[in-house]
Coordinates of C-alpha atoms and ligand atoms in Angstrom, one line a residue:
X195 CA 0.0 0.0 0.0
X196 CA 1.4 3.5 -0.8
X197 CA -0.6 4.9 2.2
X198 CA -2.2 7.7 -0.3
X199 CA -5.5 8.8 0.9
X200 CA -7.8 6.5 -0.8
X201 CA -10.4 9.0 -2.9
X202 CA -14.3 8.6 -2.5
X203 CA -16.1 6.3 -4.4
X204 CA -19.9 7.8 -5.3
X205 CA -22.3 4.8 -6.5
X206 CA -24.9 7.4 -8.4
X207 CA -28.1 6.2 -10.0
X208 CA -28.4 8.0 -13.5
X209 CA -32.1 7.3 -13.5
X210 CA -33.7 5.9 -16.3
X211 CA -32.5 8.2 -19.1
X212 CA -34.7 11.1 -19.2
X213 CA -31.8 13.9 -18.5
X214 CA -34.4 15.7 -16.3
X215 CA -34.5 12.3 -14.1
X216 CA -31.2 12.7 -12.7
X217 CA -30.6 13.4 -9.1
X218 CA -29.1 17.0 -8.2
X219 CA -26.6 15.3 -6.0
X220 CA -25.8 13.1 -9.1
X221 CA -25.1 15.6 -11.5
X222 CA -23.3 17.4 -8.5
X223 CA -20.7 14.5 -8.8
X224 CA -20.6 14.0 -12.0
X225 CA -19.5 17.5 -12.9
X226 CA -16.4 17.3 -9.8
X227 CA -15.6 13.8 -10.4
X228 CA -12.1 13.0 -11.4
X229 CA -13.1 9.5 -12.9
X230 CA -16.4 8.6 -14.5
X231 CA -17.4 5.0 -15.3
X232 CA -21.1 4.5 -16.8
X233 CA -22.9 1.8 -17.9
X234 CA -24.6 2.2 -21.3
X235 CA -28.6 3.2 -20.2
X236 CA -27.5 6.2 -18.5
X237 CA -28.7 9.9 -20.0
X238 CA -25.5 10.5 -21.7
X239 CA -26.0 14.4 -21.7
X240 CA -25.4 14.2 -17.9
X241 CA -21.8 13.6 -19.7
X242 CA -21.5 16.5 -20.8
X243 CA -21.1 18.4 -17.6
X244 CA -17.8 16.2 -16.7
X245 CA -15.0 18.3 -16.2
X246 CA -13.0 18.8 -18.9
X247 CA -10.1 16.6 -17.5
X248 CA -12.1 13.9 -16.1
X249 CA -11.6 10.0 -17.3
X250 CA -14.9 9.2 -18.5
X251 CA -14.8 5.6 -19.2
X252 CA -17.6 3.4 -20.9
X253 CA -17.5 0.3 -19.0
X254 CA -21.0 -1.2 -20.6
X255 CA -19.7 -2.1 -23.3
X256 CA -16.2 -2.2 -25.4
X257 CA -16.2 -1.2 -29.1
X258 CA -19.9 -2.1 -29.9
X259 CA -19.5 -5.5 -28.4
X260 CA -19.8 -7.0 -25.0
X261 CA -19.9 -5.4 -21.3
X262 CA -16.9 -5.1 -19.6
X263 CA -16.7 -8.1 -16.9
X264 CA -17.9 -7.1 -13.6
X265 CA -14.8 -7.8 -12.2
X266 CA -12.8 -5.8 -14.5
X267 CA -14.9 -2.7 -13.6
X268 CA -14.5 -3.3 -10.2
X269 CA -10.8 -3.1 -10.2
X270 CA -11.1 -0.2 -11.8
X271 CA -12.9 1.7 -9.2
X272 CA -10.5 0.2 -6.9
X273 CA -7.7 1.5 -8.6
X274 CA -8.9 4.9 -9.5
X275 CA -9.8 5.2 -5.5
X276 CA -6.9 3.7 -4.2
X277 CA -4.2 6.5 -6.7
X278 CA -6.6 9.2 -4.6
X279 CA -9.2 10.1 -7.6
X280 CA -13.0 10.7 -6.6
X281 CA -15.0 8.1 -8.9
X282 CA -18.3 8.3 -9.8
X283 CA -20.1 4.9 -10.9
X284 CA -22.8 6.2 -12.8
X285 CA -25.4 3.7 -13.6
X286 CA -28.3 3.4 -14.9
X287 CA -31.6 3.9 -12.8
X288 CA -30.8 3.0 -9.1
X289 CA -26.9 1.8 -8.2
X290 CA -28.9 -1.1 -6.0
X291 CA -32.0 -2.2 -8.2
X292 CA -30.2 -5.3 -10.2
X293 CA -27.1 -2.8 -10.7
X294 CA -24.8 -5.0 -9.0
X295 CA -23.9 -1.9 -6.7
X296 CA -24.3 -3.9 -3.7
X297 CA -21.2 -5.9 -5.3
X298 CA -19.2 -3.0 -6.2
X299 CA -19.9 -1.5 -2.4
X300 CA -19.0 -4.8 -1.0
X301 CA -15.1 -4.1 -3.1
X302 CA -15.0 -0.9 -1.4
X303 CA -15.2 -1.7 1.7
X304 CA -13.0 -4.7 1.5
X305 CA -10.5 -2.4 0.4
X306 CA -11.0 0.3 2.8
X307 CA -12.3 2.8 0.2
X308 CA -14.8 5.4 1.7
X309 CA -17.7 5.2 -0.7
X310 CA -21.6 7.0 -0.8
X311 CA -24.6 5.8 -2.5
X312 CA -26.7 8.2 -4.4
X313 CA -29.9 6.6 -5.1
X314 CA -31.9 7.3 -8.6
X315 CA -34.8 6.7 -10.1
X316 CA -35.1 3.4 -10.9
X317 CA -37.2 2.3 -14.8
X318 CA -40.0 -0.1 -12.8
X319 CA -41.5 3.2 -11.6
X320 CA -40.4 5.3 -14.1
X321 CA -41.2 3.9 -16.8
X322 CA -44.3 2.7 -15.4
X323 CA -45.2 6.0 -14.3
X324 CA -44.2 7.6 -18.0
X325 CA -46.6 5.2 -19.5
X326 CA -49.6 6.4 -17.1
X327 CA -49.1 3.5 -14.7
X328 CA -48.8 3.8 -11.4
X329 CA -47.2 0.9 -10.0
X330 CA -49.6 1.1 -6.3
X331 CA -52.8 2.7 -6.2
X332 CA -55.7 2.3 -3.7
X333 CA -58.0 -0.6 -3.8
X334 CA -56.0 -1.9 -6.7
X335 CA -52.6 -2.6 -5.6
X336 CA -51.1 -2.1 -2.0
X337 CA -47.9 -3.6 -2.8
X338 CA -45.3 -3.8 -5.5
X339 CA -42.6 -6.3 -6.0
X340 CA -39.7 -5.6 -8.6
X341 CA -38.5 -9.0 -10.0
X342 CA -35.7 -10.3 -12.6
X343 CA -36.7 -11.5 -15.7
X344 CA -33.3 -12.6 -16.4
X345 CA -34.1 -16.1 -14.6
X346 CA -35.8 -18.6 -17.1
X347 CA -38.9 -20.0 -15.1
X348 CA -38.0 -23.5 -17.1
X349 CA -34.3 -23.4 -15.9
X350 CA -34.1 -26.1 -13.3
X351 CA -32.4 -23.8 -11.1
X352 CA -34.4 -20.5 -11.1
X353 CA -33.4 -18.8 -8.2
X354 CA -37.4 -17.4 -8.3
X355 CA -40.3 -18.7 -6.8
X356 CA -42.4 -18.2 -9.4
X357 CA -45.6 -20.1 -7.5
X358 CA -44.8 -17.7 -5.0
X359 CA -44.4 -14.8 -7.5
X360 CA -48.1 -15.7 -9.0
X361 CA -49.5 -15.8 -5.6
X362 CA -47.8 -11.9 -4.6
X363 CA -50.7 -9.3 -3.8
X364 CA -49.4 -6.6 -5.8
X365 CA -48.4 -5.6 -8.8
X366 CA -45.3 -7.4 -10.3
X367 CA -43.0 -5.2 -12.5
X368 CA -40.3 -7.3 -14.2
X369 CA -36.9 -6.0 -15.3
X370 CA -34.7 -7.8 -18.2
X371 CA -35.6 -10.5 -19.7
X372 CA -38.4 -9.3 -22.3
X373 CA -37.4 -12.1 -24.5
X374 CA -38.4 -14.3 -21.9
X375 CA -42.1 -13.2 -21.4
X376 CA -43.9 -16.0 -22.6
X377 CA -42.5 -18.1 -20.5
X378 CA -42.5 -16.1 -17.4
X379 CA -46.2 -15.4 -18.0
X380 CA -46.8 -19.2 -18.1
X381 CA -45.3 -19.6 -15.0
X382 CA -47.6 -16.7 -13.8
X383 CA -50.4 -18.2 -14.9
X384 CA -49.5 -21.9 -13.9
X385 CA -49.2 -20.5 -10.6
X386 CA -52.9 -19.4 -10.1
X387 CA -52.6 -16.0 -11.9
X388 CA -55.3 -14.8 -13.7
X389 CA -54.8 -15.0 -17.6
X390 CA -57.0 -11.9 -17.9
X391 CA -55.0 -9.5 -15.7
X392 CA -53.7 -6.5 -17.7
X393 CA -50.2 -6.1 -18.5
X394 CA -48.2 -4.0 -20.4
X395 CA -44.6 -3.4 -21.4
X396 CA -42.7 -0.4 -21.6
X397 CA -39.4 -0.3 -23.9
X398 CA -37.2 2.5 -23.4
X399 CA -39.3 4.3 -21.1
X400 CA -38.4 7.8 -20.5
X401 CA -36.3 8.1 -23.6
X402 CA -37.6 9.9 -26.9
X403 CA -38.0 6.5 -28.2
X404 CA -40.5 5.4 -25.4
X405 CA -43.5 3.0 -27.0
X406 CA -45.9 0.9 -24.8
X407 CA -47.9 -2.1 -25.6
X408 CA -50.9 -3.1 -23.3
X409 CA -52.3 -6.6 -23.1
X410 CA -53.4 -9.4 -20.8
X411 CA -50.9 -11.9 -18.9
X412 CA -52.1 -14.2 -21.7
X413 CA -51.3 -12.4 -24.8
X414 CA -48.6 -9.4 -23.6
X415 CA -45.8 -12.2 -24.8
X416 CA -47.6 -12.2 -28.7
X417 CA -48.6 -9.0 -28.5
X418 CA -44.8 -7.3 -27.4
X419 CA -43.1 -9.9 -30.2
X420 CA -45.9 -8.5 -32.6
X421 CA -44.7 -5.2 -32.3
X422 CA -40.9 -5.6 -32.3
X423 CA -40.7 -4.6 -28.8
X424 CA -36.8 -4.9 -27.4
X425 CA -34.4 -4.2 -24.4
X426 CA -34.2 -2.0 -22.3
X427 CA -38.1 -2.8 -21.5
X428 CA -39.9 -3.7 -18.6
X429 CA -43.0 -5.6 -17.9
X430 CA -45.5 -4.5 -15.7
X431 CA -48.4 -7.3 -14.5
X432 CA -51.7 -6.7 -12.7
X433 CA -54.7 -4.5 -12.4
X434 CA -52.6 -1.1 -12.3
X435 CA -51.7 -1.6 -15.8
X436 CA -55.2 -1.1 -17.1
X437 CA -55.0 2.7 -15.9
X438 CA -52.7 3.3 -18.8
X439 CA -55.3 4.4 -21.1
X440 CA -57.2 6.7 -18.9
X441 CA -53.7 8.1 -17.4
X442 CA -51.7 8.4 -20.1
X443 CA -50.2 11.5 -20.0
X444 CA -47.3 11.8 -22.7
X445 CA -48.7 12.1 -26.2
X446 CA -50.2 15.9 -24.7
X447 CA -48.0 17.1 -22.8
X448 CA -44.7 16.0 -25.5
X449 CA -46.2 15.8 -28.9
X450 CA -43.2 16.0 -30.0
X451 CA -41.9 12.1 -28.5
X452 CA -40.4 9.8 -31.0
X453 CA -39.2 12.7 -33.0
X454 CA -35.8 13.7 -34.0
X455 CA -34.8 17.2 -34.6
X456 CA -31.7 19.0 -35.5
X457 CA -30.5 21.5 -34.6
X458 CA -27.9 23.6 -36.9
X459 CA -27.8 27.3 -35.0
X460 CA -25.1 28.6 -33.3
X461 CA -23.6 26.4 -30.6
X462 CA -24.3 29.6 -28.0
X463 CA -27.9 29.6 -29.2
X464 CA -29.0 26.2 -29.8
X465 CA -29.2 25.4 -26.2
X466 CA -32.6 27.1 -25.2
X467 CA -33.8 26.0 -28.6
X468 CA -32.8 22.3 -27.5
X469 CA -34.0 22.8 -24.0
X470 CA -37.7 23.3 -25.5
X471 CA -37.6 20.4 -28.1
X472 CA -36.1 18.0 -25.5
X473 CA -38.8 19.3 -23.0
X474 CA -41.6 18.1 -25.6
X475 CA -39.9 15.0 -25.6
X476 CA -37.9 15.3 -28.8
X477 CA -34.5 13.9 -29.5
X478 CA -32.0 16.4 -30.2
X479 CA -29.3 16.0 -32.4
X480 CA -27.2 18.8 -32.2
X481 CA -25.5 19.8 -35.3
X482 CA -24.4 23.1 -35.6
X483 CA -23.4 24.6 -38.7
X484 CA -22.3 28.1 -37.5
X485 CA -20.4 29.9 -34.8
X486 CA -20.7 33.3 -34.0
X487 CA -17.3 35.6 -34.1
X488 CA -17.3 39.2 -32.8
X489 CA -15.7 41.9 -34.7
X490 CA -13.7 44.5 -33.0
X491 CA -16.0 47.6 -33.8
X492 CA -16.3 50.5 -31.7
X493 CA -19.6 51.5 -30.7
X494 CA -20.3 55.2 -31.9
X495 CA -21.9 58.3 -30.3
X496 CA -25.3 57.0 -30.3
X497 CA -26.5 60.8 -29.4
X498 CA -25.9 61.4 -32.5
X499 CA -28.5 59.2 -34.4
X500 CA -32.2 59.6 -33.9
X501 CA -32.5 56.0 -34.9
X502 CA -31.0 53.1 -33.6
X503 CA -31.8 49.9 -35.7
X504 CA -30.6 46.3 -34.2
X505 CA -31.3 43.6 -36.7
X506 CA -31.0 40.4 -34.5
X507 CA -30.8 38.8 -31.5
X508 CA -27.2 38.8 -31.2
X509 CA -26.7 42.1 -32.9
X510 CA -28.4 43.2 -29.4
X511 CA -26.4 40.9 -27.3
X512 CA -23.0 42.1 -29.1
X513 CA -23.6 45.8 -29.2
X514 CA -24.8 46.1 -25.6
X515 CA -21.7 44.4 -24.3
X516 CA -20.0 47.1 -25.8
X517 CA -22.3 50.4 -24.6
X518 CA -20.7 51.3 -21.1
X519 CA -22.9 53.6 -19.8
X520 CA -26.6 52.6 -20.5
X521 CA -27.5 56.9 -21.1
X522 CA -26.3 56.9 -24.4
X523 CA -29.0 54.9 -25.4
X524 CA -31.5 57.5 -24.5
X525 CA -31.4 59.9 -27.2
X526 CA -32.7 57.5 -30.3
X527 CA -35.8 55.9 -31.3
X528 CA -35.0 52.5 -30.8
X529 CA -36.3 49.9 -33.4
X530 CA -36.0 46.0 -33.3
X531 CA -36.6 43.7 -36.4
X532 CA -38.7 41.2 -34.7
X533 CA -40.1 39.9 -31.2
X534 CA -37.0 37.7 -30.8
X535 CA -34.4 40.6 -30.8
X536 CA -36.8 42.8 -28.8
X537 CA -36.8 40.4 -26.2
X538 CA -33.0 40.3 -26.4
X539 CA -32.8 43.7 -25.8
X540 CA -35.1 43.4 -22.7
X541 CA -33.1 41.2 -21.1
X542 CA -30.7 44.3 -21.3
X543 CA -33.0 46.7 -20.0
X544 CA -34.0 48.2 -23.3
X545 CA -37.7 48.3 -24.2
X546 CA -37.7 48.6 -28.3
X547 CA -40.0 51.5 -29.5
X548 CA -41.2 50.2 -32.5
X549 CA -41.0 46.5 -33.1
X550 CA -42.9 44.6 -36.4
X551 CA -44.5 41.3 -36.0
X552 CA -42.6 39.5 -38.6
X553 CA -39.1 39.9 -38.3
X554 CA -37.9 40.9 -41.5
X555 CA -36.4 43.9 -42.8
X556 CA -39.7 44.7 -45.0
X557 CA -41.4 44.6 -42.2
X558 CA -39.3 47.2 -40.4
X559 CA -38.9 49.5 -43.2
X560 CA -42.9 49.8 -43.3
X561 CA -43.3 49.7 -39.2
X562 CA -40.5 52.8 -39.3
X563 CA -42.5 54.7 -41.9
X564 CA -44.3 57.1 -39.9
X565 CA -40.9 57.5 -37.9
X566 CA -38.8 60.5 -38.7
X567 CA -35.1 59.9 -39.6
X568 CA -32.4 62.0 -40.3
X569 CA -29.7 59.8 -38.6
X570 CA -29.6 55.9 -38.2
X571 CA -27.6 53.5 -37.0
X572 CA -28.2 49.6 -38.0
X573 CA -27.0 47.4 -35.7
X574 CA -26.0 43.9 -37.4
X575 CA -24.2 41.1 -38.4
X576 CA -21.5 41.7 -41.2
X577 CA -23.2 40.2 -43.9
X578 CA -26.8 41.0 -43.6
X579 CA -28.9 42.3 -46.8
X580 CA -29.1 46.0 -47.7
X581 CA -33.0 46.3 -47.3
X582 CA -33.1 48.3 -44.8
X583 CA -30.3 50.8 -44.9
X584 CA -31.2 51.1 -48.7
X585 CA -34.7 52.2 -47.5
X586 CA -33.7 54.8 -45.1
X587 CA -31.4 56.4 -47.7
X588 CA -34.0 56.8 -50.0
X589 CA -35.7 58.2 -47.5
X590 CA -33.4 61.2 -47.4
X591 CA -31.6 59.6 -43.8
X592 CA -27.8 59.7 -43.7
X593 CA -27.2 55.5 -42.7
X594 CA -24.8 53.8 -41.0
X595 CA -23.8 50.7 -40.6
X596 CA -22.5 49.3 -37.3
X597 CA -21.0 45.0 -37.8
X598 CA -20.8 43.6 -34.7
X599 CA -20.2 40.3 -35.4
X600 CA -19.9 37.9 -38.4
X601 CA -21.4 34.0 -39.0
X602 CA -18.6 31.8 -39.6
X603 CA -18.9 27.9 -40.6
X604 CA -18.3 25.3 -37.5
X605 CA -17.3 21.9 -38.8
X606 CA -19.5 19.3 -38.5
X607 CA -17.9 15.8 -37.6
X608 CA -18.7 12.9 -39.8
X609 CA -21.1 11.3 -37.0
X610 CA -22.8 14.7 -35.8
X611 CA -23.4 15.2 -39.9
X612 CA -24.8 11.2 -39.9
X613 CA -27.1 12.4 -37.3
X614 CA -28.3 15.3 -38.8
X615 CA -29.2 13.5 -41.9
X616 CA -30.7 10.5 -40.3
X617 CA -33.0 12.9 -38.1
X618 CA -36.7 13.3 -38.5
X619 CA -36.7 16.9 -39.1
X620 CA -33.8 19.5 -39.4
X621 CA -34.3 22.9 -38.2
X622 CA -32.9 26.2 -39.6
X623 CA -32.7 29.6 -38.0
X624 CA -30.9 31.8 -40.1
X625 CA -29.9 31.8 -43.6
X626 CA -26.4 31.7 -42.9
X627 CA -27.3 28.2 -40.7
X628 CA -28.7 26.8 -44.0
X629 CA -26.0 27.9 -45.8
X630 CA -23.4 27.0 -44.0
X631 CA -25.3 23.2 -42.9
X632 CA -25.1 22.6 -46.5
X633 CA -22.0 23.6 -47.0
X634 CA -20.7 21.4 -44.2
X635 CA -23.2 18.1 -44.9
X636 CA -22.8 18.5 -48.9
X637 CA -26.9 17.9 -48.6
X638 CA -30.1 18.5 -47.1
X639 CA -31.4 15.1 -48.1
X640 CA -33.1 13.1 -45.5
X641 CA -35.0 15.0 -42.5
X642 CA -38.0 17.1 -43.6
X643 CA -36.4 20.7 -43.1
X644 CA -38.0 23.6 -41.2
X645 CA -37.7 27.0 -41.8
X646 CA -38.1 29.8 -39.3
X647 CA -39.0 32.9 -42.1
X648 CA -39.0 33.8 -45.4
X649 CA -35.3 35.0 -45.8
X650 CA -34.2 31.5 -44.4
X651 CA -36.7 30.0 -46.9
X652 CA -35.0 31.8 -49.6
X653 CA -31.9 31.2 -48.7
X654 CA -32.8 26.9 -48.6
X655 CA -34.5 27.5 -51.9
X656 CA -31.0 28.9 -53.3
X657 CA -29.2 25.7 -52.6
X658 CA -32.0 23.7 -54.1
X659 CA -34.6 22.7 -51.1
X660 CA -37.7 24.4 -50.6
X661 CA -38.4 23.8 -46.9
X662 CA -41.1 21.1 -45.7
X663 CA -42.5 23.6 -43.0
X664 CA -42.1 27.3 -42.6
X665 CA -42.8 28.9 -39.1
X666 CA -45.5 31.5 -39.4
X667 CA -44.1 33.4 -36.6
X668 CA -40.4 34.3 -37.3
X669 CA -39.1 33.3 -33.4
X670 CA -38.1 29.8 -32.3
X671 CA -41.5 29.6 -30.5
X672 CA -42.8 30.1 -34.0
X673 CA -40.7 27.3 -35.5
X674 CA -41.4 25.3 -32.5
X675 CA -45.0 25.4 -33.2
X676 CA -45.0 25.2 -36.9
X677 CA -42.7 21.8 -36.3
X678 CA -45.2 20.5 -33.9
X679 CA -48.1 21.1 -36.2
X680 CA -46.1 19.4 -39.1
X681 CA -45.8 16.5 -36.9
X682 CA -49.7 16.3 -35.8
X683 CA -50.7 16.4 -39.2
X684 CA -48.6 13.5 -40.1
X685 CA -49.6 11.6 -37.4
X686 CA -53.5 12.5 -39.3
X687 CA -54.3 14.2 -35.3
Ligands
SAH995 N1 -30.4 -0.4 -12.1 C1 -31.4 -0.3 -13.1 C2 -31.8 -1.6 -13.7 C3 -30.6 -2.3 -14.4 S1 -31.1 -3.8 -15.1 C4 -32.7 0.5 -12.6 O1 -32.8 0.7 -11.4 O2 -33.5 0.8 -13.4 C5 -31.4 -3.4 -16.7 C6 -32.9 -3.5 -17.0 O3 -33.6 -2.3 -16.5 C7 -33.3 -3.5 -18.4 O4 -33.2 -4.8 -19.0 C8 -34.7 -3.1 -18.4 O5 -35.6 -4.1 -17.9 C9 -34.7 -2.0 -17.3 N2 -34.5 -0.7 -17.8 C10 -33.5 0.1 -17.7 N3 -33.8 1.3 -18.3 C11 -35.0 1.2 -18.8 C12 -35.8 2.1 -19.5 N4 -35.4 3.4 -19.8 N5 -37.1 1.7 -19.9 C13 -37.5 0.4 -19.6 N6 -36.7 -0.4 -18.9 C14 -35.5 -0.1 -18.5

C-alpha cells in the first residue's frame, strides 16, 4: 500500500435516461468527479457536464460489443480510489435495483475505500409511471414487487419462486428478460394467476424513443413480439396496468416524443432551442453549422442618431456588451426587427419603441415609416442584406452601418453530420445556418427541413430545397409550433 489517501467512491443512479430524471446530488458528482465509469442506459448528456479533464470511461460495453466483466470494472474503481481520484459509478436507474452496486460497495469496503450511495430513479416506476401506470394505487394494488426477468422460469435452477411470484398481492414489475415473457407469463399463470390481468410493457421508457404495448398476462408475450418490442423494456403485470389508457399523459404534454430534430444554429444559441424540443420529448441531435465571431467595432456616439436599428438577437447581445454607460442609449428611437431581438434587448433593460410582427427587414422599413429619420444606426451582423439601410437612404436619412459580429462555418464531424441527416426533421434559424449546414453536410437530403422565415426560406431554396414547414411566426417559439403542427398532421391528429 502506498498509504495515499484513498479517494471517494460515489455509486450514483443515473435514473432511467430522461436527462431531467437525474438526481441533483448526481449531477453534483458528475460535474467534480475526477473519474467517471457509466454503464450504457444512462442519460449521456449528464456527460457533458464532466469536467474537462475527467476520465470518463464506458464500461458497458467495449467497441460495440460485450460489457466489460464485472470484475474488471471493479478493479477499476478500486484502482482509481486507491491512486486518490473521486470516482463516480454512474449507472443506470438505481446503483442497487439489479445494478450489481451492492457488489461494487462490497469491493470498497474490502479495500477500505470510503464510498456513498446516491440513489436514482429506478425504470419499474419510471417507466411505469411515463406510461400512465402507477405501480400502487388504492384498492387496486397495496404492494409492488420488482422481480428479474433474467431467470428462465423452465431453468431447473431458477433462483425465483415463481408459484410464489403468482400468488404476490401486488403488482409485479419485471426488469430484463423481455425475450423471456412468454415463458414467465406461463409460470404466472401456472401459478394461479389470472390469464385476464392487464399487463403492459414499456421499452425504453423515459427516452424519446419510449413505445408501450398493453395486453393481458395471456397475450402481452404475442402481442410485445408483434410489435418488435426490445431491451431495455420492462414488464409491468396486474390491475394497475389497465390505468394506462385513462392516465396516459405523454402524447399531450410531449407531442413531440419519438421525433428527432436538428438543430444547426449557433452552438451559443441552440441550447434554449434544444431545451424546448427535448422538454416536448424530442430527441435532439445537435449539429451546428455556424459559430458566432465578434468583430472589434467600436460602438459610436449613439446621441448622435435619432435612430437606432438592431437587426437580430445577437446584434443586441454584441452591441450592448460594448455600450458602457446605458444613457447613451437614450437619445434614439430605438427599433428592433422582430419579437426575438426585442426580447434580447429586454433582457438588457431596453424596451424597443417600435418592433414589427414579422421579423424581417420589409417589415421594419414599413413599421418605421411614420418615424422621422435624419440619422440611423443599424446594428447587425457583417453580412446582412441591404434592405433596410437602402430604404432609409432613399428616405433622405444619412445611414450607417455598425457590424458587430460575423457568422462563420463550425465543422461538422462525420457522425454529428450522420445524425443530422438521419434525423426526423432538421431545423434552420438563419440563412447563414442553412448555408453554412449545406456547406458542411454536402446535402439537405433526409430529414424534412424547417424553416423559421422567409429569408431563411429563400436562402434553402437557393441551394435547391424548398423547406417542408415554414414557421409563421419568425421566433423559435414560431418554429417550434410550426414543427409540432407538421408533426400532428402526419400523425392525421
Ligand atoms: N439499475 C437499473 C436496472 C438495471 S437492469 C434500474 O434501477 O432501473 C437493466 C434493466 O432495467 C433493463 O433490462 C430493463 O428491464 C430495465 N430498464 C433500464 N432502463 C430502462 C428504460 N429506460 N425503460 C425500460 N426499462 C429499462
Amino acid at each position: 500500500m502506498s498509504g495515499a489517501v484513498p479517494g471517494t467512491v460515489y455509486l450514483v443512479g443515473g435514473g432511467p435516461g430522461d436527462p431531467g430524471l437525474l438526481t441533483l446530488r448526481g449531477a453534483e458528482l458528475v460535474a467534480s468527479a475526477d473519474v467517471i465509469l457509466h454503464d450504457k442506459l444512462i442519460p449521456l448528456e449528464a456527460l457533458a457536464d464532466a469536467r474537462a479533464d475527467a476520465a470518463v470511461i464506458d464500461v458497458g460495453k467495449i467497441g460495440g460489443g460485450e460489457q466489460v466483466p464485472q470484475e474488471v470494472t471493479q478493479e477499476l474503481i478500486v484502482e482509481h480510489a486507491l491512486a486518490g481520484r473521486s470516482v463516480v459509478r454512474l449507472k443506470g436507474g438505481d446503483p442497487f435495483v439489479f445494478g450489481r452496486g451492492g457488489e461494487e460497495a462490497q469491493a470498497c469496503r474490502a479495500r477500505g475505500i470510503p464510498f456513498e450511495v446516491v440513489p436514482g430513479i429506478t425504470a419499474g416506476i419510471a417507466a411505469s409511471a411515463y406510461a400512465g401506470i402507477p405501480v400502487t394505487q388504492r384498492r387496486m394494488a397495496s404492494a409492488v414487487a420488482f422481480v428479474t426477468g433474467h431467470e428462465d422460469p423452465e431453468k431447473p435452477e431458477t433462483q425465483v419462486d415463481w408459484p410464489a411470484l403468482a400468488a404476490f398481492p401486488g403488482t409485479l414489475v419485471f426488469y430484463m428478460g423481455v425475450r423471456r415473457l412468454g415463458r414467465i407469463a406461463e409460470a404466472l399463470i401456472a401459478g394461479g394467476r389470472s390469464a385476464d390481468e392487464p399487463a403492459a410493457v414499456v421499452q425504453q421508457g423515459t427516452l424519446p424513443g419510449q413505445r408501450e404495448v398493453a395486453g393481458t398476462l395471456g397475450t402481452i408475450a404475442q402481442v410485445a413480439a408483434d410489435a418488435g418490442i426490445r431491451a431495455p423494456a420492462v414488464t409491468i403485470v396486474g390491475p394497475v396496468a389497465g390505468l394506462a389508457d385513462e392516465l396516459a399523459w405523454r402524447a399531450a404534454a410531449r407531442p413531440l416524443a419519438g421525433t428527432s430534430i436538428a438543430v444547426t444554429r449557433a452552438r451559443a444559441q441552440a441550447s434554449a432551442l434544444a431545451a424546448r424540443l427535448r422538454a416536448l420529448g424530442a430527441a435532439v441531435v445537435e449539429a451546428p453549422a455556424i459559430r458566432i465571431e465578434p468583430l472589434a467595432a467600436d460602438v459610436p456616439d449613439l446621441g448622435a442618431y435619432d435612430l437606432l436599428c438592431v437587426t437580430s438577437p445577437n446584434g443586441a447581445d454584441q452591441l450592448l456588451e460594448r455600450v458602457r454607460d446605458a444613457r447613451a442609449l437614450a437619445g434614439p428611437v430605438i427599433a428592433a426587427i422582430g419579437p426575438g431581438t426585442a426580447r434580447a434587448l429586454r433582457a438588457h433593460g431596453i424596451e424597443a419603441d417600435v418592433v414589427p410582427e414579422r421579423a424581417i427587414a420589409e417589415s421594419l422599413v414599413e413599421a418605421l415609416r411614420e418615424v422621422p429619420v435624419t440619422r440611423a444606426l443599424i446594428a447587425r451582423a457583417e453580412e446582412a442584406r441591404d434592405v433596410l439601410p437602402e430604404a432609409l437612404r432613399e428616405r433622405g436619412a444619412h445611414v450607417d452601418v455598425l457590424a458587430l459580429y460575423r457568422t462563420v462555418a463550425e465543422p461538422l464531424d462525420d457522425a454529428a453530420r450522420r445524425a443530422a441527416l438521419g434525423a426526423d426533421y432538421a431545423t434552420f434559424t438563419s440563412a447563414s445556418s442553412a448555408r453554412f449546414f449545406h456547406a458542411a453536410a454536402g446535402t439537405f437530403e433526409g430529414p424534412r427541413i424547417v424553416s423559421i422565415g422567409p429569408v431563411t426560406s429563400e436562402a434553402l431554396e437557393g441551394l435547391g430545397r424548398a423547406p417542408d414547414v415554414e414557421a409563421a411566426e419568425h421566433t423559435p417559439d414560431g418554429l417550434v409550433a410550426a414543427l409540432i403542427d407538421d408533426v400532428l398532421a402526419r400523425r392525421g391528429g
